[in-house]
């Protein structure tokens, strides 16, 4: 599996983002130097940029930004790799939201190789308020530059400004973790209508057993589970694929 993953990384690039982390789990915000009235979130945005640079620096160094304003913002950088190098410098730490927005825009214009933009807990990008305040005032998701760049979907699918020239979005919407602050209308505004969405259900009995067997074969645990163990595991995870992974990772 690692060989397949390494081969895929050589032929493509992926931007992976946790929606909830971006709007609720950062440390603080500061006024943006680049977008009047907006705020920068340094910590979580920087983590995304660091992960992208670590995984794909070799390829991104050859991908043009294709945006003069972004080039000027980041010290005359002409490539995505150059932008990342400039943005990750210590003195520019507090400009990470704008950097992430510019990187997302540049990936959308990339034609050199396929691009994947994967966002977990996508609906969190629409949930108000965020976990941030400035001068005691709550910050809305729209006040963060990178949030607009990551909100790809509308009722008619991906907006023209957010389309990928050569790539695909995978956006996972979830209200299973934390308070469900979106009402039915808010959820519909956050997640596109069919046929742009795929509902992900829990495992059925056969799928659950097959998944457990696969995790055992992969070395997550060694002793076989009997019928009672499986029933307990089903109750604990509610047959949710992600919860099953997290549970078995602790064994």
Backbone as a ProteinNet text record, in pm:
[ID]
protein_1_A
[PRIMARY]
XXXXXXXXXXXXXXXXXXXXXXXXXXXXXXXXXXXXXXXXXXXXXXXXXXXXXXXXXXXXXXXXXXXXXXXXXXXXXXXXXXXXXXXXXXXXXXXXXXXXXXXXXXXXXXXXXXXXXXXXXXXXXXXXXXXXXXXXXXXXXXXXXXXXXXXXXXXXXXXXXXXXXXXXXXXXXXXXXXXXXXXXXXXXXXXXXXXXXXXXXXXXXXXXXXXXXXXXXXXXXXXXXXXXXXXXXXXXXXXXXXXXXXXXXXX
[TERTIARY]
81.4	0	85.4	198.4	286.1	345	375.1	428.3	325.6	196.8	93	80.1	85.9	73	188.6	311.3	427.2	415.7	368	352.9	249	139.9	34.8	86.1	167.5	221.4	311.6	382.9	472.5	395.6	272.1	195.1	88.4	67.8	-40.1	-5.7	-97.6	-78.9	-212	-209.9	-334.7	-325.8	-434.4	-450.3	-555.1	-517.1	-607.5	-631.5	-760.8	-798.4	-908.4	-899.8	-1008.1	-1090.3	-1216.2	-1297.9	-1317	-1343.8	-1368.1	-1243	-1127.1	-1003	-981.1	-1021	-996	-1080	-1198.3	-1286.3	-1310.7	-1261.6	-1289.8	-1169.1	-1063	-957.2	-823.6	-821.5	-698	-670.1	-559.1	-519.3	-572.2	-564.7	-605.7	-616.1	-670	-674.5	-616.6	-568.2	-517.3	-571.9	-584.9	-632.1	-541.2	-600.9	-524.1	-456.8	-331.8	-260.3	-300.4	-364.3	-389.2	-534.9	-628.2	-771	-837.8	-873.5	-934.7	-1060.8	-1070.7	-1187.6	-1185.6	-1081.3	-1070.1	-962.8	-956.9	-863.9	-784.6	-661.8	-574.6	-575.6	-581.6	-571.3	-439.1	-338.1	-203.9	-182.8	-233	-189.3	-234.4	-365.8	-417.2	-385.9	-394.1	-360.1	-214.6	-129.5	13.7	36.9	-36.3	-21	-53.9	-159.4	-196.9	-86.4	-33.9	72.4	198.8	232.7	351.8	336.2	216.9	192.9	200.1	144.2	148.3	291.8	369.3	508.3	590.4	568.9	644.6	614	487.6	448.2	479.2	473.6	477.5	571.6	666.8	755.3	828.1	866.1	942.1	861.7	732.9	649.7	602.5	563.7	505.3	607.1	733.8	837.2	842.1	775.3	774.8	638.6	543.9	408.6	391.2	367.5	351.7	227.5	237.4	121.1	12	54.1	-40.5	-132.9	-77.3	-153.8	-55.1	-59.4	37.4	22.7	-102	-122.7	-60.5	-77.1	-18.1	134	188.4	333.6	387	317.3	361.8	351.2	246	226.8	338.5	391.2	485.7	625.8	673.8	813.3	855.5	763.5	797.7	803.6	752.1	751.5	669.3	721.7	653.2	592.1	620.3	568.6	497.6	417.6	351.2	455.1	560.6	666.5	733.1	755	813.2	721.6	591.7	494	500.7	502.2	508.1	634.6	748	873.6	863.3	808	796	695.6	580.4	475.3	513.7	600.8	637.6	755	807.2	911.1	850.4	930.8	883	814.7	875.3	813.9	676.6	641.8	515.6	414.4	438.9	352.1	207.1	185.6	48.7	-22.3	30.3	-36.2	-81.5	-97.4	-119.8	-254.9	-357.3	-489.4	-485	-423.1	-410	-322	-216.7	-129.7	-206.5	-288.8	-366.3	-466.6	-529	-622.2	-549.8	-430.5	-354.4	-308.4	-270	-228.9	-347.3	-462.7	-582.1	-615.2	-604	-629.6	-531.2	-403.4	-300.7	-318.4	-360.1	-385.6	-502.9	-597.8	-709.8	-667.6	-559.1	-510.1	-401.7	-364.9	-256.8	-299.2	-216.6	-243	-127.9	-25.8	92.1	65.8	-24.8	-57.8	-193	-257.3	-388.7	-377.4	-484	-489.4	-612.9	-595.8	-706.3	-718.7	-839	-868.8	-966.9	-920.5	-1002.5	-1027.4	-1155.3	-1191.7	-1285.1	-1241.9	-1325.3	-1408.6	-1526	-1616.4	-1640.6	-1674.3	-1690.1	-1795.9	-1903.8	-2011.3	-1965.4	-1854.6	-1803.8	-1762.7	-1731.4	-1692.6	-1809.8	-1930.7	-2049.3	-2111	-2055.8	-2115.4	-2071.3	-2167.6	-2138.1	-2181.5	-2113.4	-1989.5	-1870.7	-1755.3	-1632.3	-1585.1	-1470.9	-1416.4	-1328	-1333	-1240.8	-1313.8	-1242.4	-1292.8	-1181.3	-1223	-1126.5	-1191.4	-1124.8	-1182.3	-1320.4	-1333.2	-1455.8	-1567.1	-1542.7	-1644.4	-1621.5	-1728.5	-1712.8	-1676.5	-1596.7	-1553.1	-1637.2	-1695.1	-1773.6	-1681.6	-1723.9	-1639.7	-1601	-1694.1	-1667.3	-1557.2	-1519.6	-1415.2	-1274.5	-1264.4	-1134.7	-1110.2	-1006	-985.1	-980.8	-921.8	-907.6	-1039.4	-1135.9	-1264	-1336	-1337.8	-1401.8	-1333.5	-1202.4	-1129.4	-1161.3	-1197.1	-1224.2	-1370.2	-1458.8	-1601.5	-1626.6	-1612.6	-1618.6	-1760.4	-1850.3	-1980.7	-2088.8	-2178.1	-2301.1	-2415.1	-2537.7	-2651.8	-2637.1	-2556.7	-2539.4	-2409.2	-2344.9	-2217.9	-2101.4	-1985.6	-1866.1	-1875.2	-1857.2	-1862.8	-1747.3	-1768.9	-1661.4	-1530.3	-1539.8	-1418.5	-1341.3	-1405.5	-1341.8	-1311.7	-1335.7	-1313	-1163.9	-1134.4	-997.3	-976.4	-872.9	-844.3	-816.8	-752	-718.3	-720.5	-840.4	-847.8	-989.8	-1004.6	-1135.2	-1141.1	-1261.5	-1287.1	-1349.4	-1307.8	-1376.8	-1408.8	-1537.9	-1581.7	-1673.1	-1632.2	-1709.8	-1789.2	-1922.4	-2009.6	-2049.1	-2039.7	-2071.8	-2129.2	-2235.3	-2288.4	-2285.4	-2205.8	-2201.1	-2108.6	-2024.2	-1930.9	-1956.9	-1974.2	-1998.2	-2142.5	-2179.1	-2316.8	-2354.6	-2476.3	-2526.4	-2587.7	-2506.7	-2552.9	-2614.7	-2615	-2676.6	-2818.9	-2915.4	-3050.7	-3061.5	-3180.9	-3196.8	-3157.9	-3197.3	-3163.2	-3012.5	-2950.6	-2806.5	-2729	-2777.2	-2710.4	-2721.1	-2837.2	-2856.1	-2770.1	-2747.2	-2660	-2513.8	-2479.6	-2341.5	-2307.2	-2402.9	-2377.1	-2464.8	-2402.3	-2474.9	-2584.4	-2682.8	-2791	-2742.2	-2816.5	-2784.5	-2785.2	-2706.7	-2624.4	-2482.9	-2459.9	-2324.2	-2284.6	-2376.8	-2342.9	-2366.3	-2289.4	-2301.9	-2320.5	-2431.2	-2455.8	-2373.1	-2297.7	-2215	-2285.5	-2320.2	-2389	-2289	-2336.1	-2252.1	-2239.2	-2147.2	-2129.1	-2251.5	-2286	-2381	-2302.8	-2370.6	-2304.5	-2184.7	-2203.4	-2094.5	-1978	-2008	-1902.7	-1825.7	-1897.7	-1833.8	-1733.4	-1777	-1687.8	-1567.2	-1591.8	-1482.3	-1383.8	-1434.3	-1346.2	-1261.3	-1323.1	-1248.7	-1140.3	-1174.3	-1075.3	-960.4	-993.2	-889.2	-795.4	-850.7	-766.5	-676.9	-729.9	-646.8	-533.4	-564.4	-461	-354.6	-394.1	-299.9	-218.4	-248.5	-167.8	-218	-343.2	-395.9	-420.1	-449.5	-459.6	-431.3	-403.3	-359.8	-458	-520.3	-611.6	-745.8	-802.2	-932.8	-1042.7	-1144.1	-1257.5	-1372	-1433.7	-1548.2	-1676.1	-1787.9	-1914.9	-1950.5	-1924.6	-1956.3	-1869.7	-1741	-1651.5	-1700.9	-1747	-1795.7	-1919.8	-2009.4	-2130.6	-2097.4	-2003.2	-1960.2	-1898.5	-1819.4	-1754.2	-1856.8	-1960.3	-2066.7	-2137.8	-2166.1	-2233.8	-2144.6	-2016.6	-1925	-1901.7	-1904.5	-1874.3	-1996.7	-2111.7	-2232.8	-2210.2	-2117.4	-2082.3	-2025.6	-1982.9	-1926	-1782.2	-1748	-1612.9	-1501.5	-1520.9	-1415	-1400.9	-1513.2	-1506.6	-1447.7	-1475.8	-1415.3	-1264.8	-1218	-1073.3	-1010.2	-1073.4	-1017	-1014.8	-1120.1	-1127.9	-1020.3	-1006.9	-908.8	-765.3	-746.9	-612.3	-562.1	-654.7	-616.9	-585.7	-614.4	-593.1	-443.7
-120.7	0	126.6	120.2	236.8	264.2	156.4	173.6	243.1	202.8	266.6	414.3	442.4	580.7	666.3	610.7	685.5	713.9	615.5	634.2	740.2	740.6	841.3	980.7	995.1	1126.7	1181.6	1092.5	1136.7	1189.2	1141.5	1178.1	1283.1	1319.6	1411.6	1490.8	1580.6	1660.1	1670.7	1673.7	1680.2	1783.8	1859.3	1954.4	1896.9	1864.6	1800.2	1893.3	1917.1	2016.8	1960.4	1988	1958	2083.9	2083.6	2204.5	2255.4	2164.9	2207.5	2270.3	2211.8	2266.7	2409.4	2439.7	2571.2	2681.3	2648.7	2754.3	2746.1	2641.1	2628	2595.9	2541.3	2483.4	2555.4	2674.6	2751.9	2819.3	2892.6	2957.9	3101.2	3176.7	3316.7	3367.1	3488	3552.6	3693.7	3746.8	3883.8	3949.4	4082	4149.1	4118.8	4096.5	4064.2	4188.3	4171.7	4278.3	4288.3	4185	4174.9	4197.8	4159.7	4169.8	4255.7	4378.8	4467.9	4406.3	4418	4367.4	4219	4149.1	4005.3	3976.1	3849.8	3809.8	3685.6	3678.5	3565.1	3468.8	3338.3	3234.3	3162.3	3185.4	3135.4	2985.8	2929.3	2796	2683.6	2667.8	2554	2569.9	2692.7	2714.8	2679.9	2716.9	2687.2	2536.2	2461.3	2316	2257	2308.7	2260.6	2292.5	2414.2	2454.1	2370.2	2342.8	2261.8	2119.4	2062.7	1926.7	1920.7	2022.7	2027.2	2040.1	2125.6	2145.5	2019	1952	1830.4	1720.1	1710.7	1601.2	1628.4	1757.4	1784.8	1898	1932.5	2045.7	2027.8	1903.8	1881.1	1917.7	1884.4	1914.3	2058.9	2110.9	2244.5	2353.2	2323.3	2419.8	2449.5	2366	2386.8	2430.6	2458.4	2496.8	2647.4	2719.6	2865.6	2905.9	3020.9	3073.5	3121.1	3175.2	3227.2	3332.9	3414.7	3521.5	3630.2	3744.9	3850.9	3906.1	3917.9	3971.2	3879.1	3749.1	3654	3657.5	3671.1	3681.1	3800.7	3913.6	4034.4	4018.7	3950	3931.4	3848.8	3754.9	3660.3	3678.4	3801.6	3831.8	3804.9	3816.5	3790.6	3644.2	3557.8	3413.9	3387.2	3303.9	3273.1	3134.2	3053.4	2916.8	2892.8	2784.2	2748.7	2712.2	2642.1	2608.3	2731.6	2833.5	2957.9	3028.5	3027	3086.2	3016.2	2881.8	2807.4	2840.9	2848.9	2882.4	3019.1	3116	3251.2	3256.4	3188.7	3194	3123.6	3023.1	2946.5	3006.2	3117.5	3188.2	3243.1	3242.4	3288.4	3423.7	3527.3	3661.1	3668.7	3573.9	3579.3	3477.6	3427.8	3326.6	3371.7	3499.3	3547.2	3587.4	3542.4	3565.8	3433.3	3331.2	3196	3178.8	3249.7	3235.7	3280.9	3396.6	3446.1	3353.2	3299.3	3206.1	3082.2	3027.7	2908.7	2940.1	3056.8	3097	3107.9	3166.2	3180.4	3044.8	2955	2820.7	2746.5	2756.6	2689.9	2745.5	2876.2	2934.7	2886.7	2877.4	2833.2	2686	2603.7	2462.8	2449	2540.4	2537.6	2565.7	2638.8	2672.6	2576.9	2480	2387.3	2293.1	2283.5	2190.8	2090.7	2102.4	2017	1872.8	1853.3	1719.4	1726.9	1611.6	1612.2	1662.4	1728.7	1785.6	1732.2	1694.1	1655.7	1757.9	1813.9	1898.8	1821.9	1775.8	1693.6	1769.3	1789.5	1863.7	1778.4	1745.8	1671.5	1771.4	1726	1811.2	1944.9	1932.6	2049.3	2146.4	2094.3	2181.8	2275.3	2241.9	2330.3	2465.6	2472.1	2599.4	2696.5	2650.7	2734.4	2757.3	2698.1	2705.1	2830.5	2905.9	3025.6	3004.8	3071.7	3146.6	3052.4	3106.7	3029.2	3026.9	2968.3	2966.8	3086.1	3190.7	3302.8	3433.4	3519.8	3652.9	3754.2	3877.8	3988.6	4110.9	4166.7	4276.9	4239.4	4115.8	4060.6	4037.1	4063	4038.6	3901.6	3823	3691.8	3706.1	3613.8	3612.4	3511.3	3554.1	3465.5	3391.2	3276	3205	3292.1	3378.6	3465.1	3565.8	3584.6	3680.9	3624.2	3496.8	3431.7	3408.8	3465.5	3456.9	3315.6	3223.9	3088.1	3013	3051.6	2981	2998.5	3121.2	3143.5	3061.9	3050.4	2973.5	2825.9	2776.4	2634.1	2597.9	2697.9	2671.1	2653.5	2532.9	2509.3	2494.4	2440.2	2399.6	2504.8	2509.7	2586.1	2499.1	2550.4	2469	2410.6	2474.6	2425.6	2348.7	2311.6	2240.4	2332.5	2303.3	2383.1	2515.8	2624	2756.1	2772.5	2848.5	2866.4	2916	3004.1	3059.1	2956.6	2844	2744	2613.7	2611.2	2488.2	2457.7	2330.2	2284.6	2255.8	2313.4	2290.7	2143	2079.6	1938.3	1870.3	1837.4	1776.6	1753.3	1720.2	1686.4	1727.9	1764.7	1790.6	1666.3	1635	1536.3	1606.5	1633.2	1711.8	1626.4	1600.8	1516.7	1605.1	1597.2	1674.8	1588.4	1642.6	1563.6	1651.2	1602	1666.5	1566.2	1459.5	1354.9	1391	1491.5	1530.5	1675.1	1696.3	1831.5	1874	1994.1	2042	2066	2026.8	2049.9	2189.6	2286.8	2425.5	2468.8	2380.8	2415	2361.8	2448.7	2400.5	2342.5	2296.3	2230.4	2323.1	2450.7	2544.6	2567.9	2584.6	2606.8	2489.7	2367.1	2249.8	2244.3	2281.2	2279.2	2384.3	2497.2	2599.9	2556	2473.5	2429.5	2314	2228.2	2107.2	2107.9	2079.4	2087.7	1982.5	2009.8	1916.3	1799.5	1687.2	1578.8	1633.4	1582	1460.2	1486.7	1598.6	1633.6	1573.8	1510.3	1455	1304.7	1236.4	1092.4	1069.1	1009.6	983.2	862.9	880.2	773.6	714.4	587.2	519.8	439.3	381	292.8	156.6	75.8	-59	-145.3	-233.8	-339.1	-452.2	-564.2	-670.3	-729.8	-760.9	-821.9	-725.6	-598.5	-499.1	-477.4	-479.2	-457.5	-569.1	-694.9	-808.2	-802.5	-768.2	-759.2	-650	-536.7	-427.3	-467.7	-534.3	-579.3	-678	-771.4	-867.8	-796.7	-692.6	-619.9	-547.9	-488.5	-421.3	-521.8	-641.3	-743.9	-785.5	-806.4	-844.4	-736.6	-609.7	-498	-478.9	-558.5	-552.7	-461.2	-412.4	-325.3	-402.7	-531.1	-618.1	-759.7	-851	-984.9	-1094.2	-1084.3	-1189.8	-1179.3	-1292.2	-1288.2	-1244.5	-1178.3	-1132.8	-1231.9	-1268.6	-1359.4	-1278.8	-1349.5	-1283.1	-1175.5	-1200.2	-1101.3	-977.3	-997.2	-883.2	-796.5	-862.1	-787.7	-706.6	-764.3	-692.3	-570.2	-586.3	-472.8	-364.4	-407.5	-312.1	-238.6	-309	-245	-138.7	-170.5	-74.4	47	21.3	130	224.8	171.1	253.2	289.8	228	249.9	221.4	128.5	86.3	200.1	307.4	421.9	390.1	399	362	437.5	566.1	643.7	604.5	584.9	546.6	406.6	319.4	186.2	196.3	276.8	295.4	348.8	452.1	510.8	409.6	330.6	231.6	124.3	71.8	-34.1	17.9	145.6	204.2	205.6	194.7	198.1	60.6	-44.7	-181.3	-216.2
0	0	0	72	74.9	-63	-138.5	-273.7	-362.4	-349.7	-428.8	-391.2	-260.7	-214.5	-264.9	-260.3	-308	-457.4	-531.9	-676.2	-706.4	-629.4	-649.9	-619.6	-514.8	-479	-588.9	-657.4	-763.7	-884.3	-902.8	-1020.8	-993.5	-867.6	-835.2	-710	-671.2	-550.3	-478.5	-345.7	-270.5	-159.8	-145.5	-35.6	57.5	180.3	275.1	392.4	420.4	520.4	609.6	738.6	831.9	854	810.9	819.3	960.7	1053.4	1191.9	1252.3	1223.6	1278	1230.4	1106.1	1048.9	1113.2	1160	1211.9	1362	1427	1569.8	1656.5	1601.6	1684.4	1674	1618.7	1614.5	1748.3	1754.2	1879.2	1889.9	1780.7	1782.8	1640	1624.6	1493.1	1505.9	1393.8	1388.3	1261.8	1260.6	1138.6	1020	905.2	785.2	728	687.1	619.1	472.2	422.4	279.1	240.4	327.5	295.4	401.4	369	468.7	530.1	661.4	731.5	758.7	713.1	735.2	840.4	882.8	987.8	945.8	995	968.1	1087.1	1056.5	1159.7	1137.6	1219.3	1189	1209.5	1318.2	1360.5	1268.5	1254.1	1175.8	1027.1	976.4	835.1	809.1	900.9	884.2	881.1	962.4	962.7	825.2	762.2	629.4	528.8	536.8	444.9	465.4	590.4	619.9	565.9	584.9	536.7	384	318.4	172.6	123.3	187.6	147.7	168.8	281.5	310.8	210	168	78.9	-67.5	-108.4	-251.9	-292.1	-207.8	-238	-370.7	-403	-525.3	-649	-649.9	-766.7	-767.5	-650.9	-645.3	-678.2	-664.2	-699.7	-848.3	-928.3	-1073.4	-1125.9	-1035.7	-1076.7	-1062.8	-1171.9	-1163.9	-1082.9	-1017.2	-945.6	-1042	-1153.7	-1253.5	-1192.3	-1104.3	-1039.3	-995.8	-1061	-1033.4	-892.8	-844	-709.3	-604.7	-622.5	-528.4	-536	-654.3	-668.4	-591.4	-604.2	-534.5	-383.1	-337.2	-192.7	-131.1	-205.9	-148.8	-205.6	-198.3	-227.9	-369.9	-464	-602.3	-638.9	-550.8	-579.7	-705.2	-791.6	-917	-917.9	-815.9	-810.8	-677.4	-673.5	-547.6	-442.9	-484.9	-391	-332.2	-416	-366.3	-269.3	-297.6	-205.2	-70.4	-71.8	53.5	132.2	63.6	131.6	199.3	128.1	182	297.1	279.6	380.4	509.4	498.6	617.4	692.5	644.1	719.1	848.1	954.6	1084	1084.1	1022.8	1027.2	959.9	874.5	801.2	852.8	971.9	1033.1	1038.1	1068.7	1090	961.2	848	719.6	656.8	741.7	691.3	623.8	667.9	604.3	459.1	436.2	298.8	216.7	278	206.8	163	253.1	218.9	108.2	114.1	8.2	-126.2	-125.4	-250.4	-303.3	-214.4	-256.8	-317.7	-251.6	-306.6	-445.2	-463.7	-593.8	-698.3	-661.6	-755	-792.5	-697.2	-727.3	-824.5	-813.2	-906.5	-1049.4	-1067.6	-1201.9	-1250.1	-1166.5	-1199.9	-1312.7	-1414.4	-1525.5	-1541.3	-1459.1	-1473.5	-1429.2	-1332.4	-1283.4	-1212.3	-1187	-1119.1	-975.8	-930.8	-796.6	-723.8	-598.7	-511.8	-400.3	-383.5	-268.3	-181.2	-65.5	23.6	153.7	185.8	306.5	390.8	510.1	604.5	685.5	734	811.5	739.7	612.9	526.3	579.1	637.4	685.3	796.8	864	969.1	913.5	783.2	721.9	713.5	743.1	736.6	873.7	977.3	1110	1184.6	1233.9	1311.9	1456.4	1550.1	1527	1521	1478.7	1485.2	1630.7	1653.2	1788.8	1818.2	1733.5	1746.9	1778.9	1850.5	1884.5	1861.2	1834.7	1825.2	1887.6	1987.7	2066.2	2117.5	2165.3	2224.1	2124.1	1997.1	1895	1830.8	1812.9	1749.6	1602	1553.5	1414.6	1336.9	1225.9	1140.4	1044.4	992.2	894.7	776.1	733	617.7	644.3	772.3	807.9	790.5	755	737.2	588.5	530.4	384.4	330.5	403.3	351.2	346	430.9	431.7	298.8	247	117.7	8.6	15.8	-85.4	-78.2	40.9	58.1	34.6	35.2	12.4	-137.6	-184.2	-328	-381.6	-301.3	-352.3	-333.4	-430.9	-422.5	-470.3	-474.1	-516.1	-655.9	-741.7	-878.7	-895.7	-786	-794.7	-762.5	-816.8	-790.1	-865.7	-792.1	-854.3	-952.8	-1061.9	-1161.4	-1100.6	-1000.6	-939.9	-858.1	-824.7	-740.4	-815.1	-944.2	-1019	-1032.9	-1041.9	-1062.3	-1210.1	-1267.6	-1408.1	-1436.5	-1341	-1359.3	-1222.6	-1175.8	-1044.3	-999.4	-872.3	-817.3	-670.8	-625.2	-483.6	-420.3	-298.5	-215.5	-84.3	-62	53.1	139.3	263.3	353.6	448.5	439.6	527.3	645.3	765.4	883.3	992.7	1056.2	1177	1291.3	1276.6	1377.8	1493.1	1475.4	1580.8	1621.6	1751.7	1799.6	1777.4	1821.8	1808.1	1663.4	1627.5	1491.8	1485.7	1450.9	1453.6	1321.8	1221.6	1094.4	1090.2	1058.2	1036.9	896.2	859.7	729.7	614.9	625	518.5	512.4	629.3	632.8	576.9	605.9	553.2	401.8	348.5	203.3	135	202.3	146	150.6	248.2	263.7	171.8	146.3	69.2	-54.5	-167.3	-293.3	-304.1	-388.9	-413.9	-499.1	-496.6	-589.5	-732	-825.3	-810.6	-762.7	-696.2	-656.1	-521.9	-450.5	-320.7	-318.6	-237.9	-217.8	-68.3	-30.1	111.3	156	263	317.1	438.2	430.1	539.2	620.5	730.9	809.3	743.1	793.3	739.9	766	671.1	704.5	770.8	807.5	884.2	809.6	682	605.7	587.3	558.8	541.1	671	783.7	912.8	942.2	921.9	945.4	850.9	723.5	626.5	665.6	713.5	754.3	874	972.3	1090.5	1048.6	959.8	912.5	841.1	765.1	691.4	788.5	894	992.6	1065.3	1092.8	1156.5	1064.7	935.7	839.5	825.9	846.6	835.2	962	1067	1187.5	1296.9	1286.9	1391.3	1520.5	1510.5	1627.5	1579.2	1671.3	1631.3	1670.2	1785.7	1830.9	1759	1713.8	1647.4	1744.1	1691	1771.9	1757.7	1871.7	1864.7	1840.8	1834.3	1804.5	1904.9	2034	2136.3	2120	2088.7	2066.9	1951.7	1845.3	1729.1	1762.9	1842	1879.2	1964.9	2056.9	2139.7	2052.1	1956.2	1866	1779.5	1736.6	1659	1741.2	1867.2	1954.4	1981.1	2002.5	2037.2	1920.6	1798.6	1681.1	1599.8	1630.5	1551.7	1403.2	1376.9	1240.9	1155.8	1220	1149.3	1108.8	978.1	934.4	1006.2	1027.3	1092	1238.3	1306.8	1447.7	1463.7	1367.8	1373.5	1359.9	1266.7	1250.8	1379.6	1437.9	1560.1	1675.6	1685.6	1793.5	1778.4	1657.2	1635.8	1641.6	1616.3	1625.5	1769.2	1865.5	2006.3	2062.7	1987.1	2036.5	2040.1
[MASK]
+++++++++++++++++++++++++++++++++++++++++++++++++++++++++++++++++++++++++++++++++++++++++++++++++++++++++++++++++++++++++++++++++++++++++++++++++++++++++++++++++++++++++++++++++++++++++++++++++++++++++++++++++++++++++++++++++++++++++++++++++++++++++++

